[in-house]
Coordinates of C-alpha atoms in Angstrom, one line a residue:
M159 CA -15.0 -14.7 16.3
L160 CA -16.8 -12.1 14.4
H161 CA -18.9 -13.2 11.5
K162 CA -17.7 -12.1 8.0
R163 CA -20.7 -13.5 6.2
S164 CA -22.1 -10.1 5.6
W165 CA -19.2 -9.2 3.4
A166 CA -18.4 -12.5 1.8
H167 CA -20.6 -12.2 -1.2
M168 CA -18.9 -9.0 -2.3
T169 CA -15.4 -10.7 -2.7
R170 CA -13.7 -11.3 -6.0
R171 CA -10.5 -13.1 -6.9
V172 CA -8.1 -11.1 -9.0
T173 CA -5.9 -13.2 -11.3
G174 CA -3.7 -10.5 -12.6
A175 CA -3.6 -7.2 -14.5
G176 CA -6.1 -7.4 -17.3
A177 CA -7.5 -10.7 -16.1
V178 CA -11.0 -11.9 -15.5
V179 CA -12.6 -10.9 -12.2
E180 CA -14.5 -13.9 -10.9
A181 CA -17.5 -13.8 -8.6
A182 CA -17.5 -15.6 -5.3
E183 CA -20.2 -18.2 -4.8
D184 CA -23.5 -16.7 -3.8
M185 CA -24.0 -17.5 -0.2
R186 CA -27.6 -18.4 -0.8
G187 CA -26.5 -21.2 -3.1
G188 CA -25.4 -23.4 -0.2
D189 CA -21.7 -23.5 -1.2
T190 CA -19.3 -22.9 1.6
A191 CA -16.6 -21.3 -0.6
W192 CA -17.7 -17.9 0.6
L193 CA -17.2 -18.9 4.2
D194 CA -13.7 -20.3 3.5
A195 CA -12.8 -17.1 1.8
A196 CA -14.2 -14.9 4.5
Y197 CA -12.3 -16.7 7.3
S198 CA -9.0 -17.0 5.4
D199 CA -6.1 -14.8 6.5
T200 CA -5.8 -13.1 3.2
T201 CA -6.7 -9.8 1.5
L202 CA -9.9 -10.0 -0.6
V203 CA -10.0 -7.5 -3.4
T204 CA -13.5 -6.0 -3.8
R205 CA -13.0 -3.2 -6.2
I206 CA -10.7 -2.7 -9.2
G207 CA -10.7 0.8 -10.8
T208 CA -14.4 1.8 -10.7
A209 CA -15.7 -1.8 -10.9
H210 CA -17.0 -3.0 -7.5
A211 CA -17.7 -6.6 -7.0
D212 CA -21.3 -6.0 -6.0
L213 CA -22.0 -4.3 -9.3
T214 CA -19.8 -6.3 -11.7
A215 CA -21.0 -9.3 -13.6
P216 CA -18.9 -12.5 -13.3
G217 CA -16.6 -12.9 -16.3
T218 CA -16.0 -9.2 -16.7
V219 CA -12.5 -8.4 -18.0
V220 CA -10.7 -5.6 -16.2
P221 CA -8.7 -3.5 -18.6
Y222 CA -4.9 -3.6 -18.3
G223 CA -3.5 -0.9 -16.1
R224 CA -6.5 -0.6 -13.7
W225 CA -5.5 -1.1 -10.1
P226 CA -7.4 -2.3 -7.0
T227 CA -9.2 0.5 -5.2
S228 CA -10.8 -1.3 -2.3
S229 CA -10.4 -4.5 -0.4
S230 CA -11.0 -6.4 2.8
T231 CA -7.5 -6.4 4.5
L232 CA -6.2 -9.7 5.8
P233 CA -7.5 -10.1 9.4
S234 CA -4.1 -10.7 11.0
L235 CA -2.8 -7.3 9.7
V236 CA -5.9 -5.5 10.9
V237 CA -5.3 -6.9 14.4
T238 CA -1.6 -6.1 14.2
M239 CA -2.4 -2.5 13.5
Y240 CA -4.9 -2.3 16.4
R241 CA -2.2 -3.7 18.7
H242 CA 0.3 -1.1 17.5
A243 CA -2.4 1.5 18.2
A244 CA -2.5 0.4 21.9
L245 CA -6.3 0.8 22.1
A246 CA -7.6 1.6 25.5
D247 CA -11.1 1.0 26.7
T248 CA -11.9 4.7 26.4
S249 CA -10.2 5.3 23.0
R250 CA -12.2 7.2 20.4
L251 CA -11.0 5.6 17.2
L252 CA -11.0 6.6 13.5
V253 CA -10.7 3.8 11.0
T254 CA -11.0 3.4 7.2
T255 CA -14.1 1.6 5.9
G256 CA -13.4 -0.6 2.9
T257 CA -15.8 -3.5 3.3
G258 CA -16.4 -2.6 7.0
Y259 CA -14.7 -5.7 8.4
G260 CA -11.9 -3.8 10.2
T261 CA -14.7 -1.5 11.5
A262 CA -16.5 -4.5 12.9
L263 CA -13.4 -5.7 14.8
A264 CA -13.0 -2.2 16.2
C265 CA -16.6 -2.1 17.4
H266 CA -16.1 -5.5 19.0
R267 CA -13.1 -4.2 20.9
L268 CA -14.4 -0.7 21.9
G269 CA -18.1 -0.6 21.4
D270 CA -19.6 1.0 18.3
A271 CA -20.2 4.4 19.9
Q272 CA -16.4 5.0 20.1
V273 CA -15.7 4.1 16.5
T274 CA -15.9 6.4 13.5
S275 CA -15.4 4.8 10.0
I276 CA -14.7 6.8 6.9
D277 CA -14.2 6.3 3.2
I278 CA -14.0 8.5 0.1
D279 CA -16.5 6.2 -1.8
P280 CA -20.2 6.8 -0.9
Y281 CA -21.2 3.3 -2.1
L282 CA -18.6 1.6 0.2
V283 CA -19.7 3.6 3.2
Q284 CA -23.4 2.9 2.6
T285 CA -22.9 -0.7 1.9
A286 CA -20.7 -1.3 5.0
T287 CA -23.1 0.7 7.1
D288 CA -26.0 -1.5 6.1
R289 CA -24.1 -4.7 6.7
L290 CA -22.8 -3.5 10.0
N291 CA -26.3 -2.6 11.0
D292 CA -27.5 -6.1 9.9
I293 CA -25.3 -7.6 12.6
G294 CA -26.2 -5.1 15.3
L295 CA -23.3 -2.7 15.0
R296 CA -23.9 1.1 14.6
P297 CA -20.6 3.0 14.5
H298 CA -20.4 6.5 13.1
T299 CA -19.9 6.3 9.4
T300 CA -19.4 9.1 6.9
V301 CA -18.0 9.8 3.4
C302 CA -14.8 11.7 3.9
D303 CA -11.4 12.2 2.3
I304 CA -9.0 11.0 5.0
T305 CA -6.3 13.4 3.8
G306 CA -8.7 16.4 4.4
E307 CA -10.6 17.7 7.4
L308 CA -11.7 14.9 9.7
P309 CA -15.2 14.7 11.2
A310 CA -14.2 14.8 14.9
D311 CA -11.3 14.5 17.3
F312 CA -9.8 11.1 18.2
D313 CA -7.5 9.3 20.5
R314 CA -6.4 6.9 17.8
I315 CA -6.2 7.0 14.0
V316 CA -5.6 3.7 12.2
S317 CA -5.5 3.9 8.4
A318 CA -5.8 0.9 6.2
V319 CA -4.9 3.1 3.2
A320 CA -1.4 4.3 2.6
V321 CA -0.4 7.9 2.7
S322 CA 2.5 9.6 0.9
T323 CA 3.1 11.7 4.1
V324 CA 1.1 12.1 7.3
P325 CA -1.8 14.6 6.6
A326 CA -1.7 17.7 8.8
S327 CA -5.4 17.1 9.4
W328 CA -4.6 14.0 11.4
L329 CA -2.5 16.0 13.8
T330 CA -5.2 18.5 14.2
A331 CA -7.8 15.8 14.9
L332 CA -5.6 13.8 17.3
R333 CA -6.2 14.5 21.0
P334 CA -3.1 15.2 23.2
G335 CA -1.2 12.0 23.5
G336 CA -3.1 10.5 20.6
R337 CA -1.5 7.9 18.3
L338 CA -1.6 7.2 14.6
V339 CA -0.9 4.0 12.8
T340 CA -0.5 4.0 9.0
A341 CA 1.5 2.7 6.0
I342 CA 3.6 4.8 3.7
A343 CA 2.5 4.7 0.1
G344 CA 4.9 2.9 -2.3
T345 CA 6.7 1.1 0.6
C346 CA 6.2 -1.8 3.0
L347 CA 6.6 0.6 5.9
L348 CA 4.1 0.6 8.8
V349 CA 4.7 3.5 11.1
V350 CA 3.4 4.4 14.6
A351 CA 3.6 8.0 15.9
D352 CA 2.3 9.7 19.1
K353 CA 1.2 13.3 19.1
T354 CA 3.8 15.6 20.7
E355 CA 3.3 18.9 22.6
D356 CA 4.3 21.0 19.6
G357 CA 1.4 19.6 17.6
G358 CA 3.5 17.2 15.6
A359 CA 4.2 13.5 16.3
S360 CA 7.1 11.2 17.0
G361 CA 7.4 7.5 16.6
Y362 CA 9.1 4.7 14.7
V363 CA 8.9 2.2 11.8
T364 CA 7.5 -1.0 13.1
P365 CA 9.1 -4.4 12.5
D366 CA 5.9 -5.5 10.7
K367 CA 5.4 -4.9 7.0
A368 CA 2.3 -3.7 5.3
S369 CA 1.3 -2.7 1.8
F370 CA -1.9 -0.8 1.3
M371 CA -3.6 0.9 -1.6
A372 CA -2.7 4.6 -1.6
T373 CA -5.2 7.3 -0.9
R374 CA -7.1 8.6 -3.9
A375 CA -9.0 11.9 -4.4
G376 CA -11.7 10.6 -6.7
D377 CA -13.5 7.6 -7.9
D378 CA -10.2 6.0 -9.3
Y379 CA -6.5 6.7 -9.4
H380 CA -5.3 9.2 -12.0
P381 CA -2.8 7.7 -14.4
T382 CA 0.7 8.3 -13.0
L383 CA 2.8 5.9 -15.1
P384 CA 5.5 7.3 -17.3
V385 CA 4.2 8.4 -20.7
T386 CA 4.7 6.1 -23.7
D387 CA 7.7 7.8 -25.1
V388 CA 9.7 7.2 -21.9
W389 CA 9.1 3.4 -22.4
E390 CA 10.1 3.8 -26.0
K391 CA 13.3 5.5 -25.0
A392 CA 14.0 2.6 -22.6
D393 CA 14.3 0.3 -25.6
G394 CA 17.0 2.4 -27.3
D395 CA 20.6 3.1 -26.7
G396 CA 21.3 4.8 -23.4
E397 CA 23.1 8.1 -22.7
T398 CA 25.1 6.0 -20.2
I399 CA 26.0 2.4 -20.8
T400 CA 27.6 0.4 -18.0
T401 CA 28.0 -3.2 -16.7
S402 CA 26.4 -4.0 -13.4
P403 CA 28.3 -6.1 -10.8
Y404 CA 25.0 -7.5 -9.4
P405 CA 22.6 -10.1 -10.7
L406 CA 19.3 -8.8 -11.9
L407 CA 16.8 -7.8 -9.2
Y408 CA 13.2 -7.1 -10.1
V409 CA 12.6 -4.4 -7.5
P410 CA 8.9 -5.2 -6.7
D411 CA 10.1 -8.7 -5.5
S412 CA 12.2 -7.1 -2.8
W413 CA 10.1 -4.9 -0.5
D414 CA 13.0 -3.5 1.5
V415 CA 14.8 -2.4 -1.6
Q416 CA 11.7 -1.0 -3.2
S417 CA 10.9 0.9 0.0
N418 CA 14.3 2.6 0.1
L419 CA 14.2 3.3 -3.7
H420 CA 10.7 4.8 -3.4
L421 CA 11.9 7.1 -0.6
K422 CA 14.7 8.3 -2.9
A423 CA 12.8 8.5 -6.1
P424 CA 9.0 8.0 -5.7
G425 CA 7.0 7.1 -8.8
I426 CA 9.3 4.6 -10.6
D427 CA 7.5 2.0 -12.6
H428 CA 9.1 -1.4 -13.2
R429 CA 8.7 -4.0 -15.9
I430 CA 10.2 -7.4 -16.5
H431 CA 10.4 -9.5 -19.7
Q432 CA 11.8 -13.0 -20.1
H433 CA 12.9 -13.8 -23.7
D434 CA 12.5 -17.2 -25.3
D435 CA 16.3 -17.8 -25.0
G436 CA 16.3 -17.3 -21.3
T437 CA 17.6 -13.7 -21.4
V438 CA 15.8 -11.4 -18.9
T439 CA 15.3 -7.7 -19.4
L440 CA 14.3 -5.2 -16.7
R441 CA 13.1 -1.7 -17.4
M442 CA 12.6 1.2 -15.0
A443 CA 10.9 4.5 -15.9
H444 CA 10.0 7.6 -14.1
P445 CA 7.5 10.4 -15.1
D446 CA 10.4 12.9 -15.2
G447 CA 11.7 11.1 -18.2
S448 CA 14.4 9.0 -16.5
W449 CA 14.7 5.4 -17.5
A450 CA 17.0 2.4 -17.2
R451 CA 17.2 -1.0 -19.0
A452 CA 19.2 -4.0 -17.8
T453 CA 19.7 -7.2 -19.7
A454 CA 21.2 -10.4 -18.4
P455 CA 21.8 -13.4 -20.7
S456 CA 20.8 -16.9 -19.5
R457 CA 24.5 -17.7 -18.7
H458 CA 25.1 -16.9 -15.0
D459 CA 28.7 -15.8 -15.7
A460 CA 27.7 -13.3 -18.4
P461 CA 27.7 -9.6 -17.5
T462 CA 24.6 -7.5 -17.0
A463 CA 24.5 -4.6 -19.5
V464 CA 22.8 -1.5 -18.3
H465 CA 21.5 1.4 -20.4
Q466 CA 20.3 4.6 -18.7
G467 CA 18.9 8.0 -19.9
G468 CA 17.0 11.0 -18.9
P469 CA 17.7 13.5 -16.1
R470 CA 18.5 10.9 -13.4
R471 CA 20.4 7.6 -13.5
L472 CA 17.8 5.2 -11.9
W473 CA 20.0 2.1 -12.0
E474 CA 22.7 3.9 -10.1
L475 CA 20.2 4.9 -7.4
L476 CA 19.3 1.2 -7.2
E477 CA 22.9 0.0 -7.0
K478 CA 23.7 2.4 -4.2
I479 CA 20.9 0.8 -2.2
R480 CA 22.2 -2.6 -3.0
D481 CA 25.7 -1.6 -2.0
R482 CA 24.5 -0.5 1.4
L483 CA 22.5 -3.7 1.9
N484 CA 25.5 -5.8 1.0
T485 CA 27.8 -3.7 3.3
W486 CA 25.6 -3.5 6.4
G487 CA 23.4 -6.5 6.0
E488 CA 20.2 -4.4 6.2
L489 CA 18.8 -1.1 5.1
P490 CA 18.3 2.0 7.3
I491 CA 14.5 1.9 7.0
H492 CA 14.5 -0.9 9.6
H493 CA 14.0 0.6 13.1
A494 CA 14.0 4.1 11.7
R495 CA 12.7 6.9 13.8
V496 CA 9.6 8.9 12.5
T497 CA 9.3 12.6 13.1
V498 CA 6.2 14.4 11.9
A499 CA 6.2 18.2 11.9
P500 CA 2.9 20.1 12.8
D501 CA 2.3 20.7 9.0
G502 CA 2.6 16.9 8.4
R503 CA 6.1 16.9 6.9
T504 CA 7.3 13.4 7.7
T505 CA 10.9 12.4 8.1
L506 CA 12.4 9.0 8.7
S507 CA 15.9 8.8 10.2
R508 CA 18.5 6.4 11.5
G509 CA 22.0 7.4 12.4
R510 CA 23.3 9.7 9.6
W511 CA 20.6 8.5 7.1
S512 CA 17.3 10.4 6.7
A513 CA 14.6 10.7 4.2
T514 CA 11.8 13.3 4.1
L515 CA 8.6 12.2 2.5

């Protein structure tokens, strides 16, 4: 088993948005907490916004609205992705860096000469390189935007960051017959696709689920949440007022529903509030100005009142997805085919259903 000690002291535990980021035990202090964390099958967040665990004092409060920007992915998921990649002994592999743990696993499987590890953050690349070197591993490492031009050509690309659509540069860098494995941003979908003769790729949505941080172009994510006045409108009377036949569903709690909704209308933000009397209110808002608010009293037999406004009816989009789920017992994203055009345009399809990213 590969030793994760080189990365353990950079881990932090995130207790929620705006919460305190707590330092892991210093491994020189003799406490074994770092070892337990390093060998646990869980994701260890190592950077929130621009604050990296190595460079942030214990007790630092992360401002509300800042999101994780780097982590050490849970080991079982890394191995699952490598299995989907169908690594051969001769495969030249491109992976994303993060803490470098996934890179270390790839080096163990293929040999470090066949592994290239990239990240957009210079500090992450340098730190991972140093720690990999400390344990005798010397893969190719470089600072690079994974959505742009890649540093070489590869037989396999395995991305532990999520993309909104497959970058055309991946298809250029993939050798004939090469394979890519990645997650789709905003969804739980993990896709596998093999390069085709026309320069595109063809594959499928795997049965496994994965949620990764999305790619970013700079040091942090640009604010993408709906502007304040959209949320203010979501507290007022709707242009459309209806009664929902369904019990309330907080969309982020249902990955399948959220995945389908994101494919239909990417960029929706969700909020939930439970009132003192037991009433629950859900709000949805989109940067285009669309919003929805649904309120259900604590009585289970009471109707759910829905207010909607803006250019689109977000709650109606959600209910169409729930209608399909109730009718067919599953959503079409499961077992969907994936077709990637040479320009990177990515389409998911199953039967008469399709969605282009």
